[in-house]
Short mmCIF file of C-alpha atoms in Angstrom, two decimals:
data_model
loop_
_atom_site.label_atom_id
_atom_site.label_comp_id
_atom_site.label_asym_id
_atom_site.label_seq_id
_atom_site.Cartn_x
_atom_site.Cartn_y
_atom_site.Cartn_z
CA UNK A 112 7.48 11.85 13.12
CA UNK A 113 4.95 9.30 12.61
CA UNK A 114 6.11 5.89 11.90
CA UNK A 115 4.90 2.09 11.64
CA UNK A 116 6.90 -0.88 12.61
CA UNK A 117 6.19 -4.09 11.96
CA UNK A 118 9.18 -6.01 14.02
CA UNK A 119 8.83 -9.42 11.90
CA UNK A 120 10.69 -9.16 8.42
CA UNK A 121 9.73 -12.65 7.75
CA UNK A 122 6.98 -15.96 9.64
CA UNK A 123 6.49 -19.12 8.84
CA UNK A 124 3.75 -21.42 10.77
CA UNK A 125 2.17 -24.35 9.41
CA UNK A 126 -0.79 -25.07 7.53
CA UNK A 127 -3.86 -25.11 10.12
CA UNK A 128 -1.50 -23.04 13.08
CA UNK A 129 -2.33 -20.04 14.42
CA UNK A 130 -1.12 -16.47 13.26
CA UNK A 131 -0.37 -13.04 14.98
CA UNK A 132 1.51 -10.48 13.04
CA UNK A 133 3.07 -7.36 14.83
CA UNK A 134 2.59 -3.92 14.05
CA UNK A 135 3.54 -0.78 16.31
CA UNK A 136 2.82 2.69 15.56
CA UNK A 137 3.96 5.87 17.05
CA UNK A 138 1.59 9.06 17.15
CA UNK A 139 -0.28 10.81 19.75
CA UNK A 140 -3.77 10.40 19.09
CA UNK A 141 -5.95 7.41 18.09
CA UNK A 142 -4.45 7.11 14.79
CA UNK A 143 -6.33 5.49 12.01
CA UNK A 144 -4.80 2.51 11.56
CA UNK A 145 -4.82 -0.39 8.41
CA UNK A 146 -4.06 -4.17 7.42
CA UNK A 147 -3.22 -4.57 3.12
CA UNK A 148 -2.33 -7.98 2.03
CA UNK A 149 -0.29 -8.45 -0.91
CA UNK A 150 -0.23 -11.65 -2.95
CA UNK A 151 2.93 -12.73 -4.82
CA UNK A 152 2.62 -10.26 -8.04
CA UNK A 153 -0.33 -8.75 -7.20
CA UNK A 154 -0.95 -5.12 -6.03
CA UNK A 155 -2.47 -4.54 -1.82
CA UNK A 156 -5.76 -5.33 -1.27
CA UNK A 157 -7.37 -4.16 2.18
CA UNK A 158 -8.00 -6.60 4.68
CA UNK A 159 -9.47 -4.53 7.36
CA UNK A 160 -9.23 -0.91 9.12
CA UNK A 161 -9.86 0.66 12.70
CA UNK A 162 -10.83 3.91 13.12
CA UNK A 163 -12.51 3.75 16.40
CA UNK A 164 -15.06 2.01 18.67
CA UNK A 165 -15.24 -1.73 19.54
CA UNK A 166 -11.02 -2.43 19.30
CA UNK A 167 -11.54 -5.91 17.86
CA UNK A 168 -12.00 -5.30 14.25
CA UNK A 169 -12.88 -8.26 11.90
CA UNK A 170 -11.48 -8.26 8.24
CA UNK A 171 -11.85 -10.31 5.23
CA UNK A 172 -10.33 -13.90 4.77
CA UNK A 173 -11.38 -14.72 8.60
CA UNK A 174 -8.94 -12.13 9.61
CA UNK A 175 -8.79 -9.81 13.27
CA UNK A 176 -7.03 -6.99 14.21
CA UNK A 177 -6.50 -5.63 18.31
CA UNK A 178 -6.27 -1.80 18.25
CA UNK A 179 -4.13 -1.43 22.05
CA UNK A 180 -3.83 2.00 22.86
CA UNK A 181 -1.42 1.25 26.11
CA UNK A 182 0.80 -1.02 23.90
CA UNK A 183 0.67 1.53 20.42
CA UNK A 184 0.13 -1.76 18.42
CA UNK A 185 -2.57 -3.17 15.78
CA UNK A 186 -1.52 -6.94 15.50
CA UNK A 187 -3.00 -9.06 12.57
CA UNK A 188 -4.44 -12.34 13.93
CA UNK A 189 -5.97 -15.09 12.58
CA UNK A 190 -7.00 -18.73 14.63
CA UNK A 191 -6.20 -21.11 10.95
CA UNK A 192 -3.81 -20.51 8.40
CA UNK A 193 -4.32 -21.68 4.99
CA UNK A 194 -1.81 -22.31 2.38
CA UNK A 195 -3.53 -19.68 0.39
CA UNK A 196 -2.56 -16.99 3.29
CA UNK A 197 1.27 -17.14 2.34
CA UNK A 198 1.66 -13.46 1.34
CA UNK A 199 3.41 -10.26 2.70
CA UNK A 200 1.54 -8.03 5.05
CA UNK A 201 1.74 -4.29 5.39
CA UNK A 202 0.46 -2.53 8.66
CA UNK A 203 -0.18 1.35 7.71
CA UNK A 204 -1.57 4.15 9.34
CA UNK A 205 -3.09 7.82 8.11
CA UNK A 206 -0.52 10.41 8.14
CA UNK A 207 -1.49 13.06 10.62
CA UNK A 208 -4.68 11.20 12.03
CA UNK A 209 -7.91 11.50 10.61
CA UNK A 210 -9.41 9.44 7.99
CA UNK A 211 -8.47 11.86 5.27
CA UNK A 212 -4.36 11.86 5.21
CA UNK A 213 -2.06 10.04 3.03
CA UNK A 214 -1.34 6.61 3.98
CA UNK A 215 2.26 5.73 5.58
CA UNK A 216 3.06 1.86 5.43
CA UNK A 217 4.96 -0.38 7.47
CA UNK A 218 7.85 -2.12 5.86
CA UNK A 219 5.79 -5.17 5.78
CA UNK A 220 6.49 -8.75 6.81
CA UNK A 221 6.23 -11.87 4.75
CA UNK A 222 3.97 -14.59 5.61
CA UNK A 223 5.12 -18.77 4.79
CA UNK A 224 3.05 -21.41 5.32
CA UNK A 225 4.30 -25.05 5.53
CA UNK A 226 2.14 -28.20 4.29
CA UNK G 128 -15.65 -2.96 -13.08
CA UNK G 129 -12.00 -3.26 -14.17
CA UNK G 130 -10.85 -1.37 -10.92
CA UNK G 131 -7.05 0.12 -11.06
CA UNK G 132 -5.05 -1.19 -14.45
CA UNK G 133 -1.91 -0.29 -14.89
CA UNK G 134 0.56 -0.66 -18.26
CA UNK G 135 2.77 -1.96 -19.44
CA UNK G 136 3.20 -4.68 -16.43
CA UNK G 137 6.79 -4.96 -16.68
CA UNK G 138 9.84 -2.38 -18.56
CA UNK G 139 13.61 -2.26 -18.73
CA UNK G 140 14.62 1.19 -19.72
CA UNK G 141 18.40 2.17 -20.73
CA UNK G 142 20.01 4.95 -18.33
CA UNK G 143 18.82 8.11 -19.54
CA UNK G 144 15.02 6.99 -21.32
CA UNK G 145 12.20 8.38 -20.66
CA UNK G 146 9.07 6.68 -20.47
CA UNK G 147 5.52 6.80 -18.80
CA UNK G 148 3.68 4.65 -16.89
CA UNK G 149 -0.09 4.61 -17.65
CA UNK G 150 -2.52 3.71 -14.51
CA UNK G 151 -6.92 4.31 -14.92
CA UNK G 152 -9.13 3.70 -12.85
CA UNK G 153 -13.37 3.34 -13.34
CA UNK G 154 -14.69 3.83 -9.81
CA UNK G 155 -14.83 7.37 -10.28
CA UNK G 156 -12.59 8.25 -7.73
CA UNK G 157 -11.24 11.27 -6.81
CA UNK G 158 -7.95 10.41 -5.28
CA UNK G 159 -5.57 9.03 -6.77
CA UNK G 160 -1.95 8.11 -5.82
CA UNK G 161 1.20 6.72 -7.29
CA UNK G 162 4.10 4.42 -4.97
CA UNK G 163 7.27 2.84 -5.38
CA UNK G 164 8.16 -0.75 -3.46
CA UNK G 165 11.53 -1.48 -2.52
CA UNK G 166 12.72 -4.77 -1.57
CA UNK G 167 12.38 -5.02 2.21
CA UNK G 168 11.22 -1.17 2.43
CA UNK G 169 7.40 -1.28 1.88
CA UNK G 170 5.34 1.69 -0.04
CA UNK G 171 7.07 5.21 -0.64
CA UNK G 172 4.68 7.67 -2.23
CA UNK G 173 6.01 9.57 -5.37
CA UNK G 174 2.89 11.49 -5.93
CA UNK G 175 -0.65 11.72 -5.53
CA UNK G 176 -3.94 13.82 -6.93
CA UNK G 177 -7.01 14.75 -5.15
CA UNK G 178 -8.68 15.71 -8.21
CA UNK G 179 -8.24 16.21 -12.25
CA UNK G 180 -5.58 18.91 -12.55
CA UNK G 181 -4.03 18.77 -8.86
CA UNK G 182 -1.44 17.31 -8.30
CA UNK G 183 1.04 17.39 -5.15
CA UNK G 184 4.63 15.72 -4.45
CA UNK G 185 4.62 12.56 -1.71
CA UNK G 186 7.75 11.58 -0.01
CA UNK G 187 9.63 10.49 -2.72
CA UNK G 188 8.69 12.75 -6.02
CA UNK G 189 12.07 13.27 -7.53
CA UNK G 190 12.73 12.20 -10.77
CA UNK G 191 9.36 11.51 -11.60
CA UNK G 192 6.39 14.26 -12.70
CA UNK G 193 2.72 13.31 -13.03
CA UNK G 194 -0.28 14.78 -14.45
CA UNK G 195 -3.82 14.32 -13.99
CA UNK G 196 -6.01 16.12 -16.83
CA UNK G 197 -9.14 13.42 -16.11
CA UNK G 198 -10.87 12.28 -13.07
CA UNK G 199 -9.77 8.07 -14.57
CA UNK G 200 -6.28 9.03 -15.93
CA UNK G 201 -3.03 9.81 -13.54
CA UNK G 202 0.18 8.58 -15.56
CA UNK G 203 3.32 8.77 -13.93
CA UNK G 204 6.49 10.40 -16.12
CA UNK G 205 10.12 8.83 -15.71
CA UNK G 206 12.50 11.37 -16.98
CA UNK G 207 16.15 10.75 -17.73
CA UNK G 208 16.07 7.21 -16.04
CA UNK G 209 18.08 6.48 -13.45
CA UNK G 210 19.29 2.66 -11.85
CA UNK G 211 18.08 3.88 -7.90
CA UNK G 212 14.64 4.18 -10.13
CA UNK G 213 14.24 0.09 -10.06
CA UNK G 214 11.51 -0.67 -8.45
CA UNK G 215 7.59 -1.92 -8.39
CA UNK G 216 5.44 0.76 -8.95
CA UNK G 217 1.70 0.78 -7.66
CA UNK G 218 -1.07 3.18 -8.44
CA UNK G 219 -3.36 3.31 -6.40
CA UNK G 220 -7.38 5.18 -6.18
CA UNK G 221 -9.57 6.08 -3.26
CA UNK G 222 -13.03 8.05 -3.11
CA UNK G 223 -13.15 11.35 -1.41
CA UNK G 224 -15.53 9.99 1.88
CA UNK G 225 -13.31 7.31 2.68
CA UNK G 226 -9.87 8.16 1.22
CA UNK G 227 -7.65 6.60 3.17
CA UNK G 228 -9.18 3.18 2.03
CA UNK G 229 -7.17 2.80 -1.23
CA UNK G 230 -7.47 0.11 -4.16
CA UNK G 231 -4.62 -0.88 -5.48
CA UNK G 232 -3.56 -1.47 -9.26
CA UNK G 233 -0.97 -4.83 -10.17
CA UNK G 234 1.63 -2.91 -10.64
CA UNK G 235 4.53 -2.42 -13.27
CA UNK G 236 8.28 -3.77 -12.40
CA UNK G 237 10.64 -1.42 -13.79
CA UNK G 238 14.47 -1.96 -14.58
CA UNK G 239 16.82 0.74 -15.42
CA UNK G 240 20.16 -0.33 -16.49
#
């Protein structure tokens, strides 16, 4: 069955460090694959999506996704956290493939940031 | 635009109440689409609608029912509350050309004791 993992229940890195969060997925095609942040209270917001093409996507917030076919994996990146980026992250992919399936989310990992 | 709104934002229900959760939305979206979040277990859908008057069950749909008689309307019904139904729940809305792209509503934290 499809799945997403994201291996990381819970980072912390400091204020101005670098970030990479993990996310692996398991189908056979080129899945269509997502980043939501979610803000303490708040509901998901999308950050960015791959669907297929150039495998660096950019996002919003000075965020970057890898799509790596060999490696099944979509990793979050970004080169300067900000305080403001403590939040949990949820990888999620389309349910069957296809831009047009139901949406199947990772179990997310949570995002500190230190001063 | 107001996006996804959801009521009430928080609830405690008794064992055994009923109650429904209210979510619109004024993009004039098609889909819409109703989760649970567990603690530690990300997003679980209960149900979702790809138009007014269909409706069809997600992974999780028992002990909830839904309805969806307008294209901005899709509340969620809680029957005979039960304490595995505490939880955050998140309604969400996506258009019909890009529907896995969803907008999500602030959700409503639920307690059933």
């Amino acid at each position: 069955a499809q799945s997403v993992t994201q291996p990381d229940i819970h980072i912390t890195v400091s204020e101005g460090a670098s970030l990479e969060l993990r996310c692996n997925y398991s189908y056979g095609a080129t899945p269509y694959l997502f980043w939501y942040v979610q803000s303490p209270g708040q509901g998901l917001q999308l950050l960015l999506k791959y669907f297929s093409g150039d495998t660096l996507v950019q996002g919003i917030k000075g965020f970057e996704a890898e799509f790596k076919r060999s490696q099944s994996s979509f990793n979050l990146r970004k080169p300067s956290v900000h305080w403001s980026d403590a939040a949990e992250y949820f990888c999620a992919v389309v349910l069957g493939g296809g831009s047009q399936g139901n949406l199947i989310f990772g179990k997310g990992t949570k995002l500190s940031v230190k001063p | 635009n107001a996006g996804v709104t959801q009521t009430p934002k928080f609830r405690i229900l008794k064992i055994g109440q009923s109650m429904t959760l209210q979510c619109t939305q004024d993009m004039n979206h098609n889909y819409m689409y109703w989760y649970r979040q567990d603690p530690g277990m990300g997003l679980k859908l209960i149900y979702y609608s790809v138009g007014a008057g269909i409706t069809d069950k997600g992974e999780v749909p028992n002990g909830y029912n839904v309805s969806r008689s307008t294209t901005e309307d899709f509340p969620l019904r809680l029957e005979l509350a039960a304490p595995s139904q505490t939880s955050v729940y998140f309604c969400a809305s996506s258009s019909s050309l890009t529907r896995s792209e969803q907008y999500f509503g602030p959700g409503t934290r639920l307690t059933v004791t």
